[in-house]
Short mmCIF file of C-alpha atoms and ligand atoms in Angstrom, two decimals:
data_model
loop_
_atom_site.label_atom_id
_atom_site.label_comp_id
_atom_site.label_asym_id
_atom_site.label_seq_id
_atom_site.Cartn_x
_atom_site.Cartn_y
_atom_site.Cartn_z
CA MET A 852 124.43 -64.23 -74.00
CA PRO A 853 123.14 -66.71 -70.96
CA LEU A 854 125.13 -69.80 -72.69
CA ALA A 855 128.53 -67.56 -72.79
CA GLY A 856 130.76 -70.08 -69.68
CA LYS A 857 128.19 -71.94 -69.19
CA ARG A 858 129.19 -75.87 -68.74
CA ILE A 859 126.95 -78.21 -70.42
CA LEU A 860 126.84 -81.75 -69.52
CA LEU A 861 125.25 -83.45 -72.22
CA VAL A 862 123.74 -86.77 -72.09
CA ILE A 863 123.19 -88.46 -75.40
CA SER A 864 121.22 -91.86 -74.87
CA GLY A 865 120.56 -93.94 -77.94
CA GLY A 866 118.14 -93.15 -81.19
CA ILE A 867 118.61 -92.13 -84.76
CA ALA A 868 118.15 -88.64 -83.48
CA ALA A 869 121.45 -88.60 -81.77
CA TYR A 870 123.24 -87.53 -85.24
CA LYS A 871 121.30 -84.82 -84.58
CA SER A 872 123.27 -83.91 -80.72
CA LEU A 873 126.26 -83.62 -82.84
CA ASP A 874 124.88 -80.06 -84.58
CA LEU A 875 123.88 -79.72 -81.28
CA ILE A 876 127.26 -79.49 -79.79
CA ARG A 877 128.64 -77.16 -82.01
CA ARG A 878 125.74 -74.73 -81.44
CA LEU A 879 126.11 -74.55 -77.87
CA ARG A 880 129.65 -74.16 -77.75
CA GLU A 881 129.79 -71.49 -80.59
CA ARG A 882 127.69 -69.53 -78.50
CA GLY A 883 130.57 -70.13 -75.72
CA ALA A 884 129.61 -73.43 -73.60
CA GLU A 885 131.41 -75.78 -72.74
CA VAL A 886 130.00 -79.06 -73.57
CA ARG A 887 130.96 -82.11 -71.74
CA PRO A 888 129.84 -85.54 -73.49
CA VAL A 889 128.20 -89.02 -72.25
CA MET A 890 126.93 -91.83 -74.31
CA THR A 891 124.97 -94.72 -73.47
CA ALA A 892 126.26 -97.83 -74.94
CA GLY A 893 122.79 -97.22 -77.32
CA ALA A 894 123.71 -94.12 -78.14
CA GLN A 895 127.43 -95.29 -79.48
CA GLN A 896 125.39 -97.59 -82.28
CA PHE A 897 124.00 -93.89 -83.67
CA VAL A 898 127.42 -92.21 -83.53
CA THR A 899 130.97 -92.55 -82.15
CA PRO A 900 132.49 -91.67 -79.49
CA LEU A 901 135.40 -90.23 -81.41
CA ALA A 902 133.08 -87.87 -83.73
CA VAL A 903 131.34 -86.38 -80.37
CA GLY A 904 134.94 -85.71 -79.18
CA ALA A 905 136.34 -84.25 -81.74
CA LEU A 906 133.27 -81.83 -81.80
CA SER A 907 133.16 -81.15 -78.29
CA ALA A 908 136.99 -80.94 -77.96
CA GLY A 909 136.90 -83.19 -74.92
CA HIS A 910 136.98 -86.31 -73.23
CA VAL A 911 133.75 -88.19 -73.48
CA TYR A 912 132.76 -90.47 -70.74
CA THR A 913 130.70 -93.60 -71.16
CA ASP A 914 131.19 -96.16 -68.62
CA LEU A 915 130.18 -95.85 -65.73
CA PHE A 916 132.79 -98.23 -64.14
CA SER A 917 135.79 -97.07 -66.37
CA ARG A 918 138.46 -96.39 -63.78
CA GLU A 919 140.44 -93.92 -65.56
CA ASP A 920 137.45 -91.74 -65.92
CA GLU A 921 136.40 -92.11 -61.84
CA GLN A 922 139.75 -90.90 -60.13
CA ASP A 923 139.47 -88.22 -63.72
CA VAL A 924 136.30 -86.28 -62.31
CA GLY A 925 133.87 -89.48 -60.91
CA HIS A 926 130.25 -89.46 -61.19
CA ILE A 927 129.24 -87.77 -58.95
CA ARG A 928 131.26 -84.64 -59.40
CA LEU A 929 130.62 -85.02 -62.94
CA ALA A 930 126.14 -85.05 -62.19
CA ARG A 931 127.04 -81.45 -60.33
CA ASP A 932 129.91 -79.66 -62.39
CA CYS A 933 127.78 -78.21 -64.06
CA ASP A 934 125.74 -75.65 -64.46
CA LEU A 935 122.75 -77.28 -66.68
CA ILE A 936 122.30 -80.84 -67.93
CA VAL A 937 120.71 -81.14 -71.38
CA ILE A 938 119.84 -85.08 -72.44
CA ALA A 939 119.72 -84.93 -76.24
CA PRO A 940 117.91 -87.56 -77.66
CA ALA A 941 115.98 -88.71 -74.39
CA THR A 942 114.84 -91.71 -75.11
CA ALA A 943 111.51 -93.61 -73.69
CA ASP A 944 113.93 -96.34 -72.31
CA LEU A 945 116.03 -93.63 -70.18
CA MET A 946 112.86 -91.35 -69.07
CA ALA A 947 111.89 -94.45 -68.01
CA LYS A 948 114.74 -94.90 -66.03
CA MET A 949 114.96 -91.05 -64.46
CA ALA A 950 111.35 -91.84 -63.76
CA ASN A 951 111.73 -94.34 -61.43
CA GLY A 952 114.79 -93.67 -60.28
CA LEU A 953 117.13 -96.86 -61.58
CA ALA A 954 120.95 -96.25 -61.99
CA ASP A 955 122.32 -98.97 -64.15
CA ASP A 956 124.69 -96.98 -66.41
CA LEU A 957 126.64 -93.66 -66.04
CA ALA A 958 123.88 -91.54 -67.41
CA SER A 959 120.77 -92.51 -65.34
CA THR A 960 123.60 -92.93 -62.26
CA LEU A 961 125.11 -88.81 -62.62
CA LEU A 962 121.08 -88.63 -63.73
CA LEU A 963 119.83 -89.21 -59.98
CA ALA A 964 122.76 -88.24 -57.68
CA THR A 965 122.26 -84.47 -60.18
CA ASP A 966 120.65 -81.31 -57.94
CA ARG A 967 121.27 -79.14 -61.32
CA PRO A 968 118.64 -77.96 -64.02
CA VAL A 969 117.95 -80.89 -66.25
CA LEU A 970 117.02 -80.60 -69.95
CA LEU A 971 114.99 -83.28 -71.82
CA ALA A 972 114.88 -82.79 -75.57
CA PRO A 973 112.56 -86.21 -76.17
CA ALA A 974 112.48 -88.83 -79.41
CA MET A 975 110.92 -91.78 -80.23
CA ASN A 976 108.66 -93.10 -82.12
CA PRO A 977 105.21 -91.53 -82.15
CA LYS A 978 103.47 -94.45 -81.21
CA MET A 979 106.14 -94.57 -77.67
CA TRP A 980 105.69 -91.20 -76.94
CA SER A 981 101.66 -91.46 -77.00
CA HIS A 982 101.60 -94.95 -74.75
CA ALA A 983 100.20 -94.70 -71.31
CA ALA A 984 103.42 -95.60 -70.00
CA THR A 985 105.34 -92.98 -71.66
CA ARG A 986 102.54 -90.10 -70.58
CA ARG A 987 102.57 -91.57 -67.23
CA ASN A 988 106.78 -91.27 -66.68
CA VAL A 989 106.87 -87.71 -68.76
CA ALA A 990 103.82 -86.28 -66.25
CA THR A 991 106.47 -88.04 -63.59
CA LEU A 992 109.74 -86.53 -64.96
CA ARG A 993 107.60 -82.65 -65.17
CA LYS A 994 105.86 -82.75 -61.51
CA ASP A 995 110.25 -83.69 -60.84
CA GLY A 996 110.95 -80.16 -62.08
CA LEU A 997 112.27 -81.29 -65.17
CA THR A 998 111.97 -79.01 -68.08
CA PHE A 999 111.24 -80.56 -72.00
CA VAL A 1000 111.64 -79.32 -75.26
CA GLY A 1001 109.82 -81.02 -77.73
CA PRO A 1002 109.07 -83.66 -79.43
CA ASN A 1003 108.14 -82.08 -82.27
CA ALA A 1004 105.50 -83.70 -85.28
CA GLY A 1005 106.44 -84.65 -88.76
CA GLU A 1006 107.79 -87.39 -90.28
CA MET A 1007 110.42 -90.19 -88.55
CA ALA A 1008 113.63 -90.49 -89.76
CA GLU A 1009 112.50 -94.16 -90.33
CA GLY A 1010 109.70 -93.02 -92.70
CA GLY A 1011 106.40 -93.89 -93.25
CA GLU A 1012 105.19 -92.68 -89.68
CA ALA A 1013 104.58 -89.15 -88.67
CA GLY A 1014 102.91 -87.72 -85.44
CA LEU A 1015 104.94 -86.35 -82.48
CA GLY A 1016 108.15 -87.38 -81.48
CA ARG A 1017 110.40 -85.87 -83.34
CA MET A 1018 113.86 -84.22 -81.60
CA ALA A 1019 113.61 -80.62 -81.32
CA GLU A 1020 116.59 -78.83 -83.73
CA PRO A 1021 119.17 -78.43 -81.79
CA LEU A 1022 118.84 -74.52 -82.20
CA GLU A 1023 115.29 -74.12 -80.51
CA ILE A 1024 116.58 -76.75 -77.62
CA VAL A 1025 119.70 -73.97 -77.51
CA ALA A 1026 117.07 -71.13 -77.07
CA ALA A 1027 115.51 -73.36 -74.29
CA ALA A 1028 119.08 -74.15 -72.22
CA GLU A 1029 119.45 -70.17 -72.74
CA GLY A 1030 115.79 -69.89 -70.80
CA LEU A 1031 116.89 -72.22 -68.18
CA LEU A 1032 119.53 -70.66 -67.86
CA ASP A 1033 118.24 -67.49 -67.54
CA GLY A 1034 116.23 -68.84 -65.17
CA GLY A 1035 118.18 -66.96 -62.51
CA ALA A 1036 116.86 -63.42 -63.73
CA LYS A 1037 112.76 -63.01 -62.85
CA PRO A 1038 111.82 -60.28 -64.61
CA LEU A 1039 108.76 -60.57 -63.37
CA ALA A 1040 109.92 -59.98 -59.25
CA GLY A 1041 107.74 -57.52 -57.82
CA ARG A 1042 104.68 -57.61 -60.34
CA THR A 1043 101.47 -59.18 -59.09
CA ALA A 1044 99.29 -61.13 -61.33
CA ILE A 1045 95.51 -61.99 -61.07
CA VAL A 1046 94.68 -65.61 -63.27
CA THR A 1047 91.34 -67.14 -63.21
CA SER A 1048 91.32 -71.01 -64.38
CA GLY A 1049 88.57 -73.89 -65.42
CA PRO A 1050 85.25 -73.73 -65.59
CA THR A 1051 82.10 -72.34 -63.20
CA HIS A 1052 79.91 -74.50 -61.59
CA GLU A 1053 76.32 -72.54 -61.36
CA PRO A 1054 73.76 -74.60 -59.40
CA ILE A 1055 70.03 -75.62 -59.98
CA ASP A 1056 69.50 -77.22 -56.86
CA PRO A 1057 71.51 -78.49 -53.89
CA VAL A 1058 72.95 -81.49 -56.65
CA ARG A 1059 72.74 -80.32 -59.41
CA TYR A 1060 74.94 -77.65 -61.77
CA ILE A 1061 75.74 -75.60 -65.11
CA ALA A 1062 79.49 -77.21 -66.23
CA ASN A 1063 81.46 -76.79 -69.04
CA ARG A 1064 83.87 -79.12 -70.24
CA SER A 1065 87.07 -76.71 -69.10
CA SER A 1066 89.88 -78.03 -67.34
CA GLY A 1067 91.64 -75.89 -66.13
CA ARG A 1068 95.54 -76.99 -67.58
CA GLN A 1069 95.88 -73.79 -69.77
CA GLY A 1070 95.25 -70.86 -67.10
CA HIS A 1071 96.74 -73.42 -63.92
CA ALA A 1072 99.82 -73.47 -66.79
CA ILE A 1073 99.63 -69.48 -67.32
CA ALA A 1074 99.75 -69.27 -63.30
CA ALA A 1075 102.60 -71.29 -63.11
CA ALA A 1076 104.44 -69.91 -65.73
CA LEU A 1077 103.66 -66.14 -64.62
CA ALA A 1078 105.31 -67.64 -60.93
CA ARG A 1079 108.44 -68.78 -62.68
CA LEU A 1080 109.57 -65.43 -64.26
CA GLY A 1081 108.91 -64.30 -60.57
CA ALA A 1082 105.28 -62.51 -60.55
CA GLN A 1083 103.55 -62.61 -57.06
CA VAL A 1084 100.41 -64.96 -58.77
CA THR A 1085 96.38 -65.24 -57.12
CA LEU A 1086 95.28 -67.86 -59.46
CA VAL A 1087 91.10 -67.79 -58.68
CA SER A 1088 90.19 -71.12 -59.87
CA GLY A 1089 86.66 -73.14 -60.15
CA PRO A 1090 85.95 -76.72 -59.26
CA VAL A 1091 89.02 -79.20 -61.09
CA THR A 1092 91.12 -81.96 -60.18
CA LEU A 1093 94.61 -80.67 -61.16
CA ALA A 1094 97.00 -80.25 -58.00
CA ASP A 1095 97.86 -76.37 -57.02
CA PRO A 1096 100.33 -75.23 -59.40
CA PRO A 1097 103.57 -74.38 -56.85
CA GLY A 1098 104.70 -70.78 -55.56
CA VAL A 1099 100.83 -69.25 -56.46
CA THR A 1100 98.00 -68.10 -54.01
CA VAL A 1101 95.10 -70.48 -54.65
CA ILE A 1102 91.61 -69.10 -54.07
CA LYS A 1103 88.88 -71.91 -54.70
CA VAL A 1104 85.68 -70.80 -56.19
CA GLU A 1105 81.97 -72.34 -57.74
CA ARG A 1106 79.81 -69.46 -59.23
CA ALA A 1107 81.15 -66.95 -61.08
CA ASP A 1108 80.17 -64.56 -58.99
CA ASP A 1109 82.37 -65.62 -56.50
CA MET A 1110 84.81 -65.73 -58.80
CA LEU A 1111 84.22 -62.01 -59.92
CA GLN A 1112 84.53 -61.02 -56.03
CA ALA A 1113 87.84 -62.98 -56.17
CA VAL A 1114 88.90 -61.31 -58.83
CA LEU A 1115 88.34 -57.41 -57.44
CA GLY A 1116 89.33 -59.05 -54.21
CA ALA A 1117 92.95 -59.25 -55.44
CA LEU A 1118 93.15 -55.76 -57.30
CA PRO A 1119 95.39 -53.82 -57.84
CA ALA A 1120 97.40 -56.31 -59.70
CA ASP A 1121 100.04 -55.53 -62.85
CA ILE A 1122 99.09 -58.04 -64.85
CA ALA A 1123 95.12 -60.00 -65.55
CA VAL A 1124 94.87 -63.64 -67.19
CA MET A 1125 91.13 -64.64 -67.36
CA VAL A 1126 90.92 -67.89 -68.62
CA ALA A 1127 88.30 -68.79 -66.84
CA ALA A 1128 85.60 -70.71 -69.10
CA VAL A 1129 82.84 -68.65 -66.84
CA ALA A 1130 78.87 -69.84 -66.81
CA ASP A 1131 77.57 -67.06 -69.22
CA TRP A 1132 74.43 -68.01 -67.53
CA ARG A 1133 73.07 -68.95 -64.31
CA VAL A 1134 69.62 -70.52 -62.80
CA ALA A 1135 68.36 -67.50 -61.27
CA THR A 1136 66.78 -68.66 -58.14
CA PRO A 1137 68.51 -71.58 -57.19
CA ASN A 1138 66.12 -74.67 -55.79
CA MET A 1139 67.09 -74.62 -52.12
CA GLU A 1140 65.85 -78.46 -52.31
CA LYS A 1141 66.85 -81.11 -54.82
CA ILE A 1142 64.22 -80.57 -57.28
CA LYS A 1143 61.79 -83.66 -57.50
CA LYS A 1144 59.32 -85.27 -60.81
CA GLN A 1145 56.06 -83.85 -60.96
CA PRO A 1146 53.88 -86.55 -62.04
CA GLY A 1147 51.74 -85.26 -64.83
CA GLU A 1148 53.45 -81.95 -64.83
CA GLY A 1149 56.67 -82.18 -67.03
CA PRO A 1150 60.40 -80.67 -67.02
CA PRO A 1151 60.70 -78.04 -64.61
CA PRO A 1152 61.41 -75.29 -66.32
CA LEU A 1153 64.72 -73.01 -65.91
CA MET A 1154 64.82 -69.62 -65.84
CA LEU A 1155 67.86 -67.62 -66.68
CA THR A 1156 70.07 -64.85 -65.74
CA GLU A 1157 72.85 -63.73 -67.16
CA ASN A 1158 76.23 -63.98 -65.15
CA PRO A 1159 78.49 -60.37 -64.93
CA ASP A 1160 81.48 -60.86 -67.50
CA ILE A 1161 84.39 -60.68 -65.03
CA LEU A 1162 87.08 -60.00 -67.82
CA LYS A 1163 84.71 -57.44 -68.77
CA THR A 1164 84.83 -55.77 -65.78
CA VAL A 1165 88.01 -56.34 -65.08
CA GLY A 1166 89.40 -54.58 -68.29
CA HIS A 1167 86.60 -51.67 -67.13
CA HIS A 1168 87.90 -51.24 -63.76
CA ALA A 1169 89.17 -48.16 -62.48
CA ARG A 1170 92.23 -50.11 -61.49
CA ARG A 1171 92.58 -51.54 -64.10
CA PRO A 1172 95.80 -53.74 -64.73
CA LYS A 1173 98.18 -52.42 -66.96
CA VAL A 1174 98.02 -55.81 -68.84
CA VAL A 1175 94.41 -57.29 -69.74
CA VAL A 1176 94.24 -60.79 -71.25
CA GLY A 1177 91.79 -62.94 -72.29
CA PHE A 1178 90.83 -65.53 -73.87
CA ALA A 1179 88.38 -66.37 -76.70
CA ALA A 1180 86.43 -69.49 -77.01
CA GLU A 1181 85.61 -70.37 -79.95
CA THR A 1182 83.52 -72.82 -82.60
CA GLN A 1183 83.24 -70.86 -85.76
CA ASP A 1184 85.07 -67.70 -87.24
CA VAL A 1185 87.84 -67.43 -85.00
CA GLU A 1186 89.41 -64.30 -86.02
CA ASN A 1187 86.32 -61.37 -86.49
CA ASN A 1188 84.87 -63.27 -82.84
CA GLY A 1189 88.36 -62.28 -80.93
CA ARG A 1190 88.74 -59.21 -82.58
CA VAL A 1191 84.83 -57.57 -81.37
CA LYS A 1192 86.27 -59.26 -77.82
CA LEU A 1193 89.54 -57.63 -77.72
CA GLN A 1194 87.33 -53.94 -78.02
CA LYS A 1195 84.11 -55.24 -76.09
CA LYS A 1196 85.99 -56.24 -73.33
CA GLY A 1197 89.02 -54.17 -72.65
CA ALA A 1198 91.92 -56.33 -73.38
CA ASP A 1199 95.20 -56.25 -74.38
CA LEU A 1200 94.87 -59.39 -75.79
CA ILE A 1201 92.81 -61.78 -76.80
CA VAL A 1202 94.23 -65.19 -77.18
CA ALA A 1203 91.39 -66.97 -79.72
CA ASN A 1204 90.87 -70.80 -80.00
CA ASP A 1205 88.49 -73.28 -82.10
CA VAL A 1206 87.09 -75.37 -79.36
CA SER A 1207 85.05 -77.01 -82.12
CA PRO A 1208 85.67 -81.39 -80.39
CA GLU A 1209 87.06 -82.34 -83.34
CA THR A 1210 90.50 -80.41 -82.22
CA GLY A 1211 90.40 -81.85 -79.36
CA ILE A 1212 91.41 -78.55 -76.85
CA MET A 1213 88.87 -78.16 -74.09
CA GLY A 1214 89.96 -80.57 -71.71
CA GLY A 1215 93.15 -81.77 -73.90
CA THR A 1216 96.25 -80.96 -73.65
CA ARG A 1217 97.41 -79.06 -76.64
CA ASN A 1218 96.19 -75.34 -77.86
CA SER A 1219 96.38 -73.98 -81.37
CA VAL A 1220 96.37 -69.66 -80.56
CA LYS A 1221 95.91 -66.86 -82.78
CA LEU A 1222 97.07 -63.44 -80.81
CA ILE A 1223 94.52 -61.22 -82.01
CA THR A 1224 95.80 -57.25 -80.59
CA ALA A 1225 95.38 -53.01 -81.97
CA ALA A 1226 98.23 -54.74 -83.63
CA GLY A 1227 97.31 -57.21 -85.94
CA VAL A 1228 97.03 -61.52 -85.88
CA GLU A 1229 99.23 -63.61 -84.86
CA GLN A 1230 99.29 -67.57 -85.13
CA TRP A 1231 101.47 -69.73 -82.80
CA PRO A 1232 101.99 -73.72 -84.49
CA ASP A 1233 99.95 -76.40 -82.06
CA LEU A 1234 101.83 -76.47 -78.90
CA SER A 1235 101.63 -77.95 -75.86
CA LYS A 1236 99.14 -75.63 -73.03
CA ASP A 1237 102.88 -75.68 -70.96
CA ASP A 1238 105.05 -74.22 -73.66
CA VAL A 1239 101.47 -72.09 -75.12
CA ALA A 1240 101.25 -70.19 -71.04
CA GLY A 1241 105.64 -70.46 -71.52
CA ARG A 1242 105.20 -68.19 -74.36
CA LEU A 1243 102.15 -65.88 -73.27
CA ALA A 1244 104.38 -65.38 -70.00
CA GLY A 1245 107.28 -64.20 -72.03
CA TRP A 1246 104.24 -61.56 -74.59
CA ILE A 1247 103.32 -60.12 -70.99
CA THR A 1248 106.89 -60.01 -69.90
CA GLU A 1249 107.71 -58.16 -72.81
CA ARG A 1250 104.43 -56.21 -72.37
CA LEU A 1251 105.30 -54.40 -69.14
CA THR A 1252 108.33 -53.73 -69.52
N1 CTP B 398 85.09 -64.43 -69.39
C1 CTP B 398 84.72 -63.42 -68.35
N2 CTP B 398 83.34 -63.76 -67.42
C2 CTP B 398 82.31 -64.17 -68.01
C3 CTP B 398 82.56 -64.69 -69.22
C4 CTP B 398 83.40 -64.73 -70.08
O1 CTP B 398 86.04 -63.02 -67.53
N3 CTP B 398 80.70 -63.47 -67.75
C5 CTP B 398 86.16 -64.02 -70.04
C6 CTP B 398 86.73 -65.51 -69.90
O2 CTP B 398 87.28 -65.75 -68.93
C7 CTP B 398 87.55 -64.91 -71.59
C8 CTP B 398 86.62 -64.54 -72.70
O3 CTP B 398 85.55 -63.37 -71.30
O4 CTP B 398 88.66 -64.28 -71.34
C9 CTP B 398 85.84 -64.90 -73.70
O5 CTP B 398 85.03 -65.83 -73.00
P1 CTP B 398 84.18 -66.85 -74.53
O6 CTP B 398 83.30 -67.96 -73.75
O7 CTP B 398 84.80 -66.61 -74.92
O8 CTP B 398 83.63 -65.65 -74.47
P2 CTP B 398 82.04 -64.45 -74.24
O9 CTP B 398 82.52 -63.70 -73.83
O10 CTP B 398 81.17 -65.64 -73.31
O11 CTP B 398 80.69 -64.13 -75.33
P3 CTP B 398 80.39 -66.15 -75.58
O12 CTP B 398 80.24 -67.10 -75.40
O13 CTP B 398 79.11 -64.92 -76.86
O14 CTP B 398 81.44 -66.40 -76.98
#
């Protein structure tokens, strides 16, 4: 029971989803947490401090310049005298303030003053959520180490509009809070993992190469998620524009051959997650000099040869890791092709996704995957690549322990 006896500072900002915060208070208290609520001026337009106070059975903090409150706990203590801060709903405005370090009311001030973990449950109109400014702020807050739960897709409370922006349900927020408070426990401590990520570049000549649209987002997110659970992670990455995930050893490679050597060099390991979109073919003999156009001769033929299959090599290796996970990038018959890959590659799990251009998965930030194991197929909902990574790290932990 990670919530029992825990002190949670609940910041409620001004959105229609604030009515769900009342239920959230109940759910948190049911699990033994103590909830100290802070409301912004906007929040008080949607729910009253009286209702919030009645449900939390305590004082509701609303004012930065309240002499009484300041004498009682003071905003700096309020910011630190808790195990976790939950912001639900987190409005676009509050997130913008946080991303920029503004502190002009009680909520924003204590969020700047805190050294505690922070969980945000954003809620806003889908257009506001997808606006470039909000995207930038979310990226900044993530980089600052804050955790998000939701938003979910669905109908907006104001009606007529659908899309990403609904606040996560109270029980989802409770689960995310439990996960964060459990963070002290590192179930993968002492375990080692190898993750491949990104595309490979296969040279044609010194200036040209064969590649694919993989961004590396999913693989990097998985490396980060395993590291958060305490694993010692080696990430073998093809060329990507992403930052190295914190706490992970990164080996940068270009070609499939180099990726294979780096992976074999990192064995033995407990876990292998092969996410890279390895080029299946390379040019048999790349030209040492830039290939020139030859007048009258037409384009040069490219002689291709097959690249080593890294997942298959690891899946059948004498020092095969205890848990071997592969991905399957498909544009048709996802389930069947995934099953074939599970068998052929010697994996325990194939995470299959439909990478047809209309899904926007390859190169995008979201993913919709099917988990294929010998036991059957499980479809996960549409999730961010970070959420897929978190869940997958959980799956791997369970499998190992
Ligand atoms: N993979 C690998 N080495 C390769 C090709 C693929 O390690 N040379 C891994 C990928 O990282 C992924 C899985 O194998 O985990 C499946 O990759 P995918 O591209 O879906 O399948 P392929 O094996 O390339 O088969 P096909 O292109 O025919 O679908």
